[in-house]
Amino acid sequence: MSDRVLVLSKRPGTIKDIHKIDFGIENRTPLNCRESPKFSEYFNTLWKELKIDD
């Protein structure tokens, strides 16, 4: 799992936003992160930012 996620703009791709990811858990395996309550917050925030307007 990454410590940060970069969101890129449409072409030409530039960095639109940088999200720092902190699940606040010691044993940071993909499964443990997926089960963290913060996972859904990050997921929803990133998907809203990736929304493509027609």
Coordinates of N, CA and C in Angstrom, one line a residue:
M1 N 0.8 -1.2 0.0 CA 0.0 0.0 0.0 C 0.9 1.2 0.0
S2 N 0.4 2.2 -0.7 CA 1.2 3.5 -0.8 C 1.0 4.4 0.3
D3 N 2.0 5.3 0.5 CA 1.9 6.4 1.6 C 1.2 7.6 1.0
R4 N 1.1 7.7 -0.3 CA 0.5 8.8 -0.9 C -0.1 8.4 -2.3
V5 N -1.1 9.2 -2.7 CA -1.7 8.9 -4.0 C -1.7 10.3 -4.8
L6 N -1.2 10.3 -6.0 CA -1.2 11.4 -6.8 C -2.3 11.3 -7.8
V7 N -3.1 12.4 -7.9 CA -4.2 12.5 -8.9 C -3.8 13.4 -10.0
L8 N -3.9 12.8 -11.2 CA -3.4 13.6 -12.4 C -4.6 14.2 -13.1
S9 N -4.4 15.3 -13.8 CA -5.4 16.0 -14.6 C -5.5 15.3 -15.9
K10 N -6.5 15.7 -16.7 CA -6.5 15.2 -18.1 C -5.3 15.7 -18.8
R11 N -5.2 15.2 -20.1 CA -4.0 15.5 -20.9 C -3.9 17.0 -21.1
P12 N -2.8 17.6 -21.1 CA -1.5 17.0 -20.7 C -1.5 16.8 -19.2
G13 N -1.1 15.6 -18.7 CA -1.2 15.2 -17.3 C -0.3 16.0 -16.4
T14 N -0.9 16.7 -15.5 CA -0.2 17.4 -14.4 C -0.7 17.0 -13.1
I15 N 0.0 17.2 -12.1 CA -0.4 16.7 -10.8 C -1.6 17.6 -10.3
K16 N -2.7 17.1 -10.1 CA -3.9 17.8 -9.7 C -4.0 17.9 -8.2
D17 N -3.6 16.8 -7.5 CA -3.7 16.8 -6.0 C -2.8 15.6 -5.5
I18 N -2.4 15.8 -4.3 CA -1.6 14.7 -3.6 C -2.3 14.4 -2.3
H19 N -2.7 13.1 -2.1 CA -3.3 12.7 -0.9 C -2.4 11.8 -0.1
K20 N -2.1 12.3 1.1 CA -1.3 11.5 2.0 C -2.2 10.4 2.7
I21 N -1.7 9.2 2.7 CA -2.5 8.0 3.1 C -1.9 7.6 4.5
D22 N -2.7 7.6 5.5 CA -2.3 7.1 6.8 C -3.4 6.3 7.5
F23 N -3.2 5.0 7.5 CA -4.3 4.2 8.1 C -4.1 4.1 9.6
G24 N -3.0 4.5 10.2 CA -2.8 4.5 11.6 C -2.7 3.1 12.2
I25 N -2.2 2.1 11.4 CA -2.0 0.8 11.8 C -0.5 0.3 11.7
E26 N -0.1 -0.6 12.6 CA 1.3 -1.0 12.5 C 1.5 -2.0 11.4
N27 N 0.7 -3.1 11.4 CA 0.9 -4.2 10.4 C 0.2 -3.8 9.2
R28 N 0.8 -3.1 8.3 CA 0.1 -2.5 7.2 C 0.2 -3.4 5.9
T29 N -0.6 -4.4 6.0 CA -0.8 -5.3 4.9 C -1.9 -4.8 4.0
P30 N -2.0 -5.2 2.8 CA -3.2 -4.8 2.0 C -4.5 -5.2 2.6
L31 N -4.6 -6.4 3.2 CA -5.9 -6.8 3.8 C -6.2 -6.0 5.1
N32 N -5.2 -5.7 5.9 CA -5.4 -4.9 7.1 C -5.9 -3.5 6.7
C33 N -5.3 -2.9 5.7 CA -5.7 -1.6 5.2 C -7.1 -1.6 4.7
R34 N -7.4 -2.6 3.9 CA -8.8 -2.7 3.3 C -9.8 -2.8 4.4
E35 N -9.5 -3.4 5.6 CA -10.4 -3.6 6.7 C -10.5 -2.3 7.6
S36 N -9.6 -1.4 7.4 CA -9.6 -0.2 8.2 C -10.8 0.7 7.8
P37 N -11.4 1.4 8.8 CA -12.5 2.3 8.6 C -12.1 3.5 7.7
K38 N -10.8 3.8 7.7 CA -10.3 4.9 6.9 C -10.3 4.6 5.4
F39 N -10.2 3.3 5.0 CA -10.2 2.9 3.7 C -11.3 3.4 2.8
S40 N -12.5 3.3 3.3 CA -13.7 3.8 2.6 C -13.7 5.3 2.4
E41 N -13.1 6.0 3.4 CA -13.0 7.5 3.3 C -12.1 7.8 2.1
Y42 N -10.9 7.2 2.1 CA -9.9 7.4 1.0 C -10.5 7.0 -0.3
F43 N -11.2 5.9 -0.4 CA -11.8 5.4 -1.6 C -12.8 6.4 -2.2
N44 N -13.7 6.8 -1.3 CA -14.7 7.8 -1.8 C -14.1 9.1 -2.2
T45 N -13.2 9.6 -1.5 CA -12.6 10.9 -1.8 C -11.9 10.8 -3.2
L46 N -11.1 9.7 -3.4 CA -10.4 9.6 -4.6 C -11.3 9.4 -5.8
W47 N -12.3 8.6 -5.6 CA -13.3 8.4 -6.8 C -14.0 9.6 -7.1
K48 N -14.4 10.5 -6.1 CA -15.0 11.7 -6.5 C -14.1 12.6 -7.3
E49 N -12.8 12.6 -6.9 CA -11.8 13.4 -7.6 C -11.6 12.9 -9.0
L50 N -11.7 11.6 -9.3 CA -11.5 11.1 -10.6 C -12.7 11.1 -11.5
K51 N -13.8 11.7 -11.0 CA -15.1 11.8 -11.8 C -14.8 12.5 -13.1
I52 N -15.3 11.9 -14.1 CA -15.0 12.5 -15.5 C -16.3 13.2 -15.9
D53 N -16.2 14.4 -16.2 CA -17.3 15.2 -16.7 C -17.4 15.0 -18.2
D54 N -18.6 14.7 -18.7 CA -18.7 14.5 -20.2 C -18.8 15.9 -20.9

